[in-house]
């Protein structure tokens, strides 16, 4: 019943484009909503020192019990006109829905009963790699929108600091150099917000392309955050064996290798290995140390003279099959180890970042208590809020990196290649206090 409701919702908002759109996406005349973008406003003229009489300013501020900070809080709850309206939200699209839509939009990735074993193995690997890419795109899109929300809050905090600094300058309590410092911070926050918008757009459009969404359907809604970090990471024992047993091509390569060994015999294999070692030794010659090898690496292949080798002419092909199977198995094992270690690193970093975020929240609450007791200034409170937002952003990035690493590991266990580790989220530096 729940699946039917989801299907009805997708149909209603166009998340199944083939079933809803009257025209195909390659039809230029198909009606689509225009892209929307609202630029950030530039700063007004810089206030002049003492341009407002301090008595008049104090009368305004005196209407509020906590002074400047309550004025700013009231104004944040009563925003000025001209702010951009949010884009209409569409149906919620989760990881499962994204993968379902993406696979449905790629009939070239479907397997058929007419395929050979090798063709089916290649199809399975391609499907595993594509599924990994779709899930990574979904994780990145959710994380990018979370980062955009945090960047918006950071910009709001910078606006608050700039407005408060502007008022203090107007009544003569601050010099203009301190105001300019706050205005520069606002500009930095604005650049960060614009960059977050760009990344959120890139991530959403990547997901839209992979899921085949267009037209009104691109206004889908993503979850507010990624799933929580699992308390315990996966254990690494047995993962190499699991990956070997699951790999679609390895069983075929192993069968070819076993047939080759049976046709040649163990004795021929040993002789061939000895001939190969001798050929390599002749190729390298006297280059025994690292500098010699680095200075003059081999320029030709090691050579075996089959006329003197006392092996059949089909031996190179047969033992090439053996080497292929062994190389694939070694690669699979290596990918699992690399993916797992980076998965554990990502889990560890995310746990540390989440713990730091909790400490930052506790610090802000302590600052708020001391502010309420007149022991901390408004600027202390604003700085604590900025540092909490920075810690929250870093934690969200670390959570994103964990789920990307998790998806990579699962794809490797299914037979896909390992794309490599993602960048590590670094904690944001502290901003200097604005003053008192």
GROMACS .gro file of C-alpha atoms in nm:
model
  436
    1UNK     CA    1   0.000   0.000   0.000
    2UNK     CA    2   0.283   0.241   0.084
    3UNK     CA    3   0.454   0.166  -0.249
    4UNK     CA    4   0.129   0.243  -0.433
    5UNK     CA    5   0.102   0.579  -0.255
    6UNK     CA    6   0.463   0.658  -0.348
    7UNK     CA    7   0.392   0.565  -0.710
    8UNK     CA    8   0.085   0.788  -0.714
    9UNK     CA    9   0.289   1.073  -0.570
   10UNK     CA   10   0.561   1.032  -0.832
   11UNK     CA   11   0.304   1.029  -1.110
   12UNK     CA   12   0.139   1.340  -0.970
   13UNK     CA   13   0.458   1.548  -0.973
   14UNK     CA   14   0.623   1.394  -1.277
   15UNK     CA   15   0.891   1.179  -1.114
   16UNK     CA   16   0.812   0.912  -1.371
   17UNK     CA   17   0.865   1.126  -1.681
   18UNK     CA   18   0.794   0.856  -1.939
   19UNK     CA   19   0.448   0.803  -1.789
   20UNK     CA   20   0.356   1.168  -1.743
   21UNK     CA   21   0.516   1.404  -1.995
   22UNK     CA   22   0.316   1.460  -2.313
   23UNK     CA   23   0.640   1.520  -2.503
   24UNK     CA   24   0.981   1.352  -2.484
   25UNK     CA   25   1.270   1.545  -2.328
   26UNK     CA   26   1.432   1.593  -2.670
   27UNK     CA   27   1.132   1.796  -2.789
   28UNK     CA   28   1.242   2.165  -2.789
   29UNK     CA   29   0.884   2.292  -2.763
   30UNK     CA   30   0.806   2.095  -2.445
   31UNK     CA   31   0.700   2.342  -2.172
   32UNK     CA   32   0.946   2.365  -1.883
   33UNK     CA   33   0.986   2.612  -1.594
   34UNK     CA   34   1.259   2.873  -1.638
   35UNK     CA   35   1.564   2.845  -1.410
   36UNK     CA   36   1.547   3.090  -1.120
   37UNK     CA   37   1.829   3.273  -0.949
   38UNK     CA   38   1.821   3.570  -0.711
   39UNK     CA   39   2.159   3.740  -0.652
   40UNK     CA   40   2.272   3.848  -0.309
   41UNK     CA   41   2.229   4.221  -0.239
   42UNK     CA   42   2.533   4.446  -0.221
   43UNK     CA   43   2.605   4.643   0.094
   44UNK     CA   44   2.453   4.987   0.130
   45UNK     CA   45   2.676   5.287   0.177
   46UNK     CA   46   2.905   5.265   0.477
   47UNK     CA   47   2.754   5.441   0.782
   48UNK     CA   48   2.943   5.741   0.911
   49UNK     CA   49   3.078   5.765   1.264
   50UNK     CA   50   2.822   5.934   1.490
   51UNK     CA   51   2.571   6.014   1.216
   52UNK     CA   52   2.279   5.933   1.454
   53UNK     CA   53   2.238   6.111   1.784
   54UNK     CA   54   2.301   5.862   2.064
   55UNK     CA   55   1.992   5.973   2.257
   56UNK     CA   56   1.767   5.895   1.960
   57UNK     CA   57   1.934   5.557   1.912
   58UNK     CA   58   1.901   5.467   2.279
   59UNK     CA   59   1.531   5.553   2.275
   60UNK     CA   60   1.478   5.304   1.994
   61UNK     CA   61   1.687   5.033   2.156
   62UNK     CA   62   1.531   5.100   2.496
   63UNK     CA   63   1.199   4.967   2.371
   64UNK     CA   64   1.354   4.620   2.388
   65UNK     CA   65   1.460   4.455   2.712
   66UNK     CA   66   1.795   4.324   2.585
   67UNK     CA   67   1.899   4.615   2.364
   68UNK     CA   68   2.060   4.569   2.024
   69UNK     CA   69   2.033   4.191   2.012
   70UNK     CA   70   1.655   4.198   2.067
   71UNK     CA   71   1.614   4.456   1.793
   72UNK     CA   72   1.797   4.228   1.555
   73UNK     CA   73   1.600   3.925   1.669
   74UNK     CA   74   1.271   4.109   1.611
   75UNK     CA   75   1.380   4.213   1.263
   76UNK     CA   76   1.484   3.857   1.176
   77UNK     CA   77   1.132   3.745   1.264
   78UNK     CA   78   0.987   4.026   1.053
   79UNK     CA   79   1.198   4.010   0.736
   80UNK     CA   80   1.213   4.296   0.492
   81UNK     CA   81   1.035   4.284   0.160
   82UNK     CA   82   1.211   4.171  -0.154
   83UNK     CA   83   1.353   3.843  -0.022
   84UNK     CA   84   1.356   3.558  -0.270
   85UNK     CA   85   1.066   3.315  -0.248
   86UNK     CA   86   1.162   2.949  -0.218
   87UNK     CA   87   1.126   2.725  -0.520
   88UNK     CA   88   0.804   2.517  -0.504
   89UNK     CA   89   0.888   2.178  -0.354
   90UNK     CA   90   0.808   1.853  -0.533
   91UNK     CA   91   0.786   1.496  -0.414
   92UNK     CA   92   1.040   1.369  -0.163
   93UNK     CA   93   1.302   1.157  -0.335
   94UNK     CA   94   1.514   0.923  -0.125
   95UNK     CA   95   1.803   0.695  -0.213
   96UNK     CA   96   1.577   0.403  -0.305
   97UNK     CA   97   1.356   0.617  -0.529
   98UNK     CA   98   1.662   0.770  -0.697
   99UNK     CA   99   1.807   0.428  -0.777
  100UNK     CA  100   1.473   0.296  -0.901
  101UNK     CA  101   1.423   0.591  -1.136
  102UNK     CA  102   1.784   0.582  -1.259
  103UNK     CA  103   1.778   0.210  -1.342
  104UNK     CA  104   1.441   0.247  -1.516
  105UNK     CA  105   1.589   0.523  -1.733
  106UNK     CA  106   1.879   0.301  -1.849
  107UNK     CA  107   1.744   0.002  -2.045
  108UNK     CA  108   2.097  -0.049  -2.181
  109UNK     CA  109   2.196  -0.173  -1.835
  110UNK     CA  110   1.935  -0.450  -1.830
  111UNK     CA  111   2.047  -0.812  -1.857
  112UNK     CA  112   1.869  -1.064  -2.080
  113UNK     CA  113   1.842  -1.443  -2.086
  114UNK     CA  114   2.014  -1.448  -2.427
  115UNK     CA  115   2.343  -1.323  -2.280
  116UNK     CA  116   2.646  -1.547  -2.243
  117UNK     CA  117   2.802  -1.592  -1.902
  118UNK     CA  118   3.070  -1.336  -1.981
  119UNK     CA  119   2.816  -1.086  -2.115
  120UNK     CA  120   2.602  -1.130  -1.804
  121UNK     CA  121   2.907  -1.081  -1.581
  122UNK     CA  122   2.994  -0.754  -1.758
  123UNK     CA  123   2.630  -0.642  -1.728
  124UNK     CA  124   2.630  -0.713  -1.354
  125UNK     CA  125   2.951  -0.516  -1.302
  126UNK     CA  126   2.816  -0.224  -1.506
  127UNK     CA  127   2.493  -0.223  -1.303
  128UNK     CA  128   2.687  -0.229  -0.975
  129UNK     CA  129   2.907   0.061  -1.086
  130UNK     CA  130   2.608   0.263  -1.210
  131UNK     CA  131   2.415   0.200  -0.888
  132UNK     CA  132   2.718   0.319  -0.692
  133UNK     CA  133   2.734   0.638  -0.896
  134UNK     CA  134   2.361   0.705  -0.851
  135UNK     CA  135   2.377   0.656  -0.474
  136UNK     CA  136   2.687   0.874  -0.453
  137UNK     CA  137   2.503   1.143  -0.651
  138UNK     CA  138   2.211   1.124  -0.408
  139UNK     CA  139   2.439   1.145  -0.103
  140UNK     CA  140   2.621   1.442  -0.257
  141UNK     CA  141   2.295   1.620  -0.343
  142UNK     CA  142   2.152   1.582   0.009
  143UNK     CA  143   2.481   1.693   0.163
  144UNK     CA  144   2.507   1.991  -0.073
  145UNK     CA  145   2.160   2.114   0.023
  146UNK     CA  146   2.246   2.072   0.390
  147UNK     CA  147   2.563   2.275   0.331
  148UNK     CA  148   2.357   2.539   0.150
  149UNK     CA  149   2.124   2.569   0.448
  150UNK     CA  150   2.421   2.605   0.684
  151UNK     CA  151   2.580   2.865   0.455
  152UNK     CA  152   2.255   3.060   0.463
  153UNK     CA  153   2.257   3.056   0.843
  154UNK     CA  154   2.621   3.166   0.847
  155UNK     CA  155   2.534   3.452   0.614
  156UNK     CA  156   2.247   3.547   0.844
  157UNK     CA  157   2.482   3.553   1.143
  158UNK     CA  158   2.723   3.774   0.947
  159UNK     CA  159   2.435   4.005   0.854
  160UNK     CA  160   2.343   4.033   1.220
  161UNK     CA  161   2.701   4.121   1.315
  162UNK     CA  162   2.726   4.378   1.035
  163UNK     CA  163   2.396   4.542   1.124
  164UNK     CA  164   2.489   4.563   1.490
  165UNK     CA  165   2.832   4.706   1.400
  166UNK     CA  166   2.661   4.958   1.170
  167UNK     CA  167   2.435   5.081   1.450
  168UNK     CA  168   2.723   5.109   1.693
  169UNK     CA  169   2.916   5.311   1.434
  170UNK     CA  170   2.621   5.541   1.368
  171UNK     CA  171   2.590   5.633   1.736
  172UNK     CA  172   2.966   5.678   1.771
  173UNK     CA  173   3.045   5.369   1.983
  174UNK     CA  174   3.264   5.207   1.717
  175UNK     CA  175   3.532   5.325   1.478
  176UNK     CA  176   3.480   5.253   1.111
  177UNK     CA  177   3.774   5.010   1.088
  178UNK     CA  178   3.586   4.769   1.315
  179UNK     CA  179   3.272   4.811   1.106
  180UNK     CA  180   3.470   4.739   0.791
  181UNK     CA  181   3.598   4.419   0.951
  182UNK     CA  182   3.240   4.300   1.004
  183UNK     CA  183   3.145   4.402   0.650
  184UNK     CA  184   3.436   4.202   0.512
  185UNK     CA  185   3.316   3.903   0.715
  186UNK     CA  186   2.974   3.947   0.558
  187UNK     CA  187   3.132   3.952   0.213
  188UNK     CA  188   3.321   3.630   0.293
  189UNK     CA  189   2.999   3.469   0.413
  190UNK     CA  190   2.829   3.586   0.093
  191UNK     CA  191   3.097   3.425  -0.121
  192UNK     CA  192   3.056   3.106   0.082
  193UNK     CA  193   2.679   3.116   0.030
  194UNK     CA  194   2.716   3.167  -0.345
  195UNK     CA  195   2.966   2.879  -0.364
  196UNK     CA  196   2.722   2.660  -0.168
  197UNK     CA  197   2.447   2.751  -0.414
  198UNK     CA  198   2.672   2.650  -0.702
  199UNK     CA  199   2.759   2.315  -0.544
  200UNK     CA  200   2.395   2.244  -0.456
  201UNK     CA  201   2.294   2.319  -0.814
  202UNK     CA  202   2.570   2.096  -0.953
  203UNK     CA  203   2.477   1.809  -0.722
  204UNK     CA  204   2.102   1.835  -0.790
  205UNK     CA  205   2.152   1.847  -1.166
  206UNK     CA  206   2.388   1.550  -1.156
  207UNK     CA  207   2.118   1.353  -0.976
  208UNK     CA  208   1.852   1.479  -1.219
  209UNK     CA  209   2.058   1.362  -1.516
  210UNK     CA  210   2.117   1.020  -1.367
  211UNK     CA  211   1.751   0.971  -1.277
  212UNK     CA  212   1.620   1.106  -1.608
  213UNK     CA  213   1.416   1.384  -1.447
  214UNK     CA  214   1.329   1.703  -1.634
  215UNK     CA  215   1.059   1.969  -1.656
  216UNK     CA  216   0.855   2.019  -1.340
  217UNK     CA  217   0.997   1.696  -1.199
  218UNK     CA  218   1.333   1.862  -1.130
  219UNK     CA  219   1.170   2.046  -0.837
  220UNK     CA  220   1.194   1.730  -0.627
  221UNK     CA  221   1.258   1.759  -0.254
  222UNK     CA  222   1.551   1.589  -0.087
  223UNK     CA  223   1.567   1.480   0.279
  224UNK     CA  224   1.681   1.751   0.520
  225UNK     CA  225   1.985   1.545   0.615
  226UNK     CA  226   2.162   1.219   0.549
  227UNK     CA  227   2.094   0.911   0.763
  228UNK     CA  228   2.262   0.919   1.102
  229UNK     CA  229   2.610   0.778   1.146
  230UNK     CA  230   2.592   0.409   1.250
  231UNK     CA  231   2.715   0.363   1.604
  232UNK     CA  232   2.939   0.074   1.500
  233UNK     CA  233   3.135   0.037   1.178
  234UNK     CA  234   3.131  -0.283   0.973
  235UNK     CA  235   3.388  -0.545   1.069
  236UNK     CA  236   3.656  -0.624   0.814
  237UNK     CA  237   3.690  -0.999   0.876
  238UNK     CA  238   3.584  -1.207   0.576
  239UNK     CA  239   3.530  -0.915   0.338
  240UNK     CA  240   3.799  -1.029   0.092
  241UNK     CA  241   3.646  -1.376   0.068
  242UNK     CA  242   3.299  -1.225   0.029
  243UNK     CA  243   3.416  -1.002  -0.255
  244UNK     CA  244   3.588  -1.293  -0.431
  245UNK     CA  245   3.274  -1.506  -0.411
  246UNK     CA  246   3.053  -1.224  -0.542
  247UNK     CA  247   3.269  -1.093  -0.825
  248UNK     CA  248   3.088  -1.172  -1.152
  249UNK     CA  249   3.402  -1.216  -1.364
  250UNK     CA  250   3.628  -1.394  -1.118
  251UNK     CA  251   3.447  -1.728  -1.133
  252UNK     CA  252   3.480  -1.730  -1.514
  253UNK     CA  253   3.847  -1.632  -1.496
  254UNK     CA  254   3.907  -1.903  -1.236
  255UNK     CA  255   3.745  -2.167  -1.457
  256UNK     CA  256   3.965  -2.063  -1.751
  257UNK     CA  257   4.274  -2.076  -1.530
  258UNK     CA  258   4.191  -2.422  -1.396
  259UNK     CA  259   4.133  -2.558  -1.747
  260UNK     CA  260   4.464  -2.409  -1.858
  261UNK     CA  261   4.650  -2.570  -1.568
  262UNK     CA  262   4.492  -2.907  -1.637
  263UNK     CA  263   4.591  -2.891  -2.002
  264UNK     CA  264   4.952  -2.799  -1.926
  265UNK     CA  265   5.024  -2.976  -1.600
  266UNK     CA  266   5.192  -2.851  -1.285
  267UNK     CA  267   5.537  -2.940  -1.407
  268UNK     CA  268   5.502  -2.724  -1.718
  269UNK     CA  269   5.372  -2.440  -1.503
  270UNK     CA  270   5.680  -2.456  -1.278
  271UNK     CA  271   5.912  -2.461  -1.580
  272UNK     CA  272   5.730  -2.166  -1.736
  273UNK     CA  273   5.759  -1.966  -1.411
  274UNK     CA  274   6.133  -2.037  -1.395
  275UNK     CA  275   6.177  -1.929  -1.758
  276UNK     CA  276   5.990  -1.609  -1.684
  277UNK     CA  277   6.209  -1.529  -1.384
  278UNK     CA  278   6.524  -1.586  -1.593
  279UNK     CA  279   6.392  -1.359  -1.870
  280UNK     CA  280   6.321  -1.082  -1.622
  281UNK     CA  281   6.669  -1.116  -1.473
  282UNK     CA  282   6.832  -1.087  -1.816
  283UNK     CA  283   6.620  -0.778  -1.890
  284UNK     CA  284   6.719  -0.596  -1.571
  285UNK     CA  285   7.085  -0.694  -1.599
  286UNK     CA  286   7.305  -0.517  -1.347
  287UNK     CA  287   7.045  -0.261  -1.239
  288UNK     CA  288   7.034  -0.390  -0.884
  289UNK     CA  289   6.985  -0.070  -0.687
  290UNK     CA  290   6.693   0.176  -0.681
  291UNK     CA  291   6.878   0.462  -0.849
  292UNK     CA  292   6.982   0.241  -1.141
  293UNK     CA  293   6.629   0.115  -1.202
  294UNK     CA  294   6.477   0.462  -1.168
  295UNK     CA  295   6.738   0.608  -1.404
  296UNK     CA  296   6.709   0.337  -1.670
  297UNK     CA  297   6.379   0.146  -1.649
  298UNK     CA  298   6.314  -0.139  -1.896
  299UNK     CA  299   6.234  -0.029  -2.252
  300UNK     CA  300   6.145  -0.375  -2.388
  301UNK     CA  301   5.955  -0.683  -2.271
  302UNK     CA  302   6.129  -0.979  -2.109
  303UNK     CA  303   6.184  -1.245  -2.377
  304UNK     CA  304   6.144  -1.626  -2.363
  305UNK     CA  305   6.287  -1.834  -2.649
  306UNK     CA  306   6.015  -2.096  -2.708
  307UNK     CA  307   6.251  -2.308  -2.922
  308UNK     CA  308   6.462  -2.382  -2.615
  309UNK     CA  309   6.186  -2.369  -2.354
  310UNK     CA  310   6.061  -2.727  -2.392
  311UNK     CA  311   5.698  -2.616  -2.356
  312UNK     CA  312   5.409  -2.624  -2.602
  313UNK     CA  313   5.327  -2.326  -2.821
  314UNK     CA  314   4.997  -2.284  -2.640
  315UNK     CA  315   5.173  -2.239  -2.303
  316UNK     CA  316   5.191  -1.856  -2.323
  317UNK     CA  317   4.817  -1.835  -2.381
  318UNK     CA  318   4.737  -2.089  -2.111
  319UNK     CA  319   4.951  -1.932  -1.844
  320UNK     CA  320   4.829  -1.589  -1.949
  321UNK     CA  321   4.482  -1.707  -1.845
  322UNK     CA  322   4.624  -1.816  -1.510
  323UNK     CA  323   4.793  -1.480  -1.463
  324UNK     CA  324   4.471  -1.298  -1.554
  325UNK     CA  325   4.274  -1.485  -1.286
  326UNK     CA  326   4.544  -1.429  -1.026
  327UNK     CA  327   4.575  -1.059  -1.114
  328UNK     CA  328   4.199  -1.008  -1.093
  329UNK     CA  329   4.184  -1.181  -0.755
  330UNK     CA  330   4.475  -0.973  -0.622
  331UNK     CA  331   4.306  -0.654  -0.748
  332UNK     CA  332   3.975  -0.747  -0.587
  333UNK     CA  333   4.144  -0.817  -0.255
  334UNK     CA  334   4.338  -0.490  -0.273
  335UNK     CA  335   4.027  -0.287  -0.359
  336UNK     CA  336   3.842  -0.436  -0.064
  337UNK     CA  337   4.123  -0.352   0.176
  338UNK     CA  338   4.157   0.004   0.045
  339UNK     CA  339   3.782   0.064   0.041
  340UNK     CA  340   3.741  -0.079   0.391
  341UNK     CA  341   4.026   0.121   0.547
  342UNK     CA  342   3.893   0.443   0.393
  343UNK     CA  343   3.544   0.348   0.511
  344UNK     CA  344   3.674   0.309   0.866
  345UNK     CA  345   3.867   0.637   0.840
  346UNK     CA  346   3.551   0.813   0.722
  347UNK     CA  347   3.353   0.662   1.010
  348UNK     CA  348   3.618   0.770   1.260
  349UNK     CA  349   3.634   1.125   1.120
  350UNK     CA  350   3.256   1.157   1.119
  351UNK     CA  351   3.235   1.040   1.480
  352UNK     CA  352   3.499   1.295   1.579
  353UNK     CA  353   3.324   1.574   1.388
  354UNK     CA  354   2.986   1.493   1.543
  355UNK     CA  355   3.143   1.487   1.888
  356UNK     CA  356   3.305   1.825   1.822
  357UNK     CA  357   2.972   1.964   1.707
  358UNK     CA  358   2.814   1.855   2.035
  359UNK     CA  359   3.091   2.030   2.229
  360UNK     CA  360   3.043   2.345   2.021
  361UNK     CA  361   2.669   2.343   2.094
  362UNK     CA  362   2.742   2.304   2.464
  363UNK     CA  363   2.987   2.594   2.446
  364UNK     CA  364   2.730   2.818   2.280
  365UNK     CA  365   2.473   2.729   2.547
  366UNK     CA  366   2.725   2.819   2.815
  367UNK     CA  367   2.798   3.151   2.644
  368UNK     CA  368   2.423   3.219   2.626
  369UNK     CA  369   2.386   3.156   2.999
  370UNK     CA  370   2.670   3.396   3.076
  371UNK     CA  371   2.525   3.646   2.829
  372UNK     CA  372   2.191   3.631   3.012
  373UNK     CA  373   2.383   3.693   3.331
  374UNK     CA  374   2.550   4.001   3.178
  375UNK     CA  375   2.891   3.826   3.189
  376UNK     CA  376   2.928   3.795   2.810
  377UNK     CA  377   2.871   4.050   2.536
  378UNK     CA  378   2.657   4.032   2.227
  379UNK     CA  379   2.973   3.978   2.025
  380UNK     CA  380   3.065   3.675   2.234
  381UNK     CA  381   2.722   3.533   2.159
  382UNK     CA  382   2.756   3.597   1.786
  383UNK     CA  383   3.103   3.441   1.777
  384UNK     CA  384   2.976   3.131   1.957
  385UNK     CA  385   2.694   3.101   1.704
  386UNK     CA  386   2.939   3.131   1.416
  387UNK     CA  387   3.165   2.864   1.560
  388UNK     CA  388   2.866   2.632   1.617
  389UNK     CA  389   2.761   2.676   1.253
  390UNK     CA  390   3.115   2.602   1.137
  391UNK     CA  391   3.124   2.284   1.348
  392UNK     CA  392   2.782   2.184   1.217
  393UNK     CA  393   2.899   2.231   0.858
  394UNK     CA  394   3.214   2.025   0.917
  395UNK     CA  395   3.009   1.747   1.078
  396UNK     CA  396   2.769   1.740   0.783
  397UNK     CA  397   3.061   1.715   0.541
  398UNK     CA  398   3.216   1.432   0.742
  399UNK     CA  399   2.882   1.248   0.743
  400UNK     CA  400   2.867   1.289   0.365
  401UNK     CA  401   3.218   1.146   0.330
  402UNK     CA  402   3.121   0.848   0.542
  403UNK     CA  403   2.819   0.758   0.330
  404UNK     CA  404   3.021   0.803   0.012
  405UNK     CA  405   3.282   0.565   0.153
  406UNK     CA  406   3.007   0.324   0.260
  407UNK     CA  407   2.860   0.320  -0.093
  408UNK     CA  408   3.207   0.266  -0.241
  409UNK     CA  409   3.271  -0.031  -0.015
  410UNK     CA  410   2.938  -0.197  -0.097
  411UNK     CA  411   3.003  -0.149  -0.470
  412UNK     CA  412   3.349  -0.306  -0.443
  413UNK     CA  413   3.197  -0.605  -0.264
  414UNK     CA  414   2.956  -0.639  -0.559
  415UNK     CA  415   3.235  -0.638  -0.819
  416UNK     CA  416   3.270  -0.271  -0.915
  417UNK     CA  417   3.601  -0.087  -0.929
  418UNK     CA  418   3.712   0.136  -0.643
  419UNK     CA  419   3.699   0.506  -0.742
  420UNK     CA  420   3.931   0.616  -0.461
  421UNK     CA  421   3.888   0.801  -0.135
  422UNK     CA  422   3.700   1.130  -0.119
  423UNK     CA  423   3.841   1.447   0.033
  424UNK     CA  424   3.856   1.473   0.409
  425UNK     CA  425   3.641   1.745   0.569
  426UNK     CA  426   3.862   1.980   0.766
  427UNK     CA  427   3.740   2.169   1.075
  428UNK     CA  428   3.677   2.537   1.011
  429UNK     CA  429   3.910   2.782   1.178
  430UNK     CA  430   3.792   3.017   1.449
  431UNK     CA  431   3.690   3.367   1.354
  432UNK     CA  432   3.842   3.649   1.553
  433UNK     CA  433   3.610   3.807   1.803
  434UNK     CA  434   3.420   4.108   1.676
  435UNK     CA  435   3.482   4.315   1.984
  436UNK     CA  436   3.289   4.428   2.287
   0.00000   0.00000   0.00000
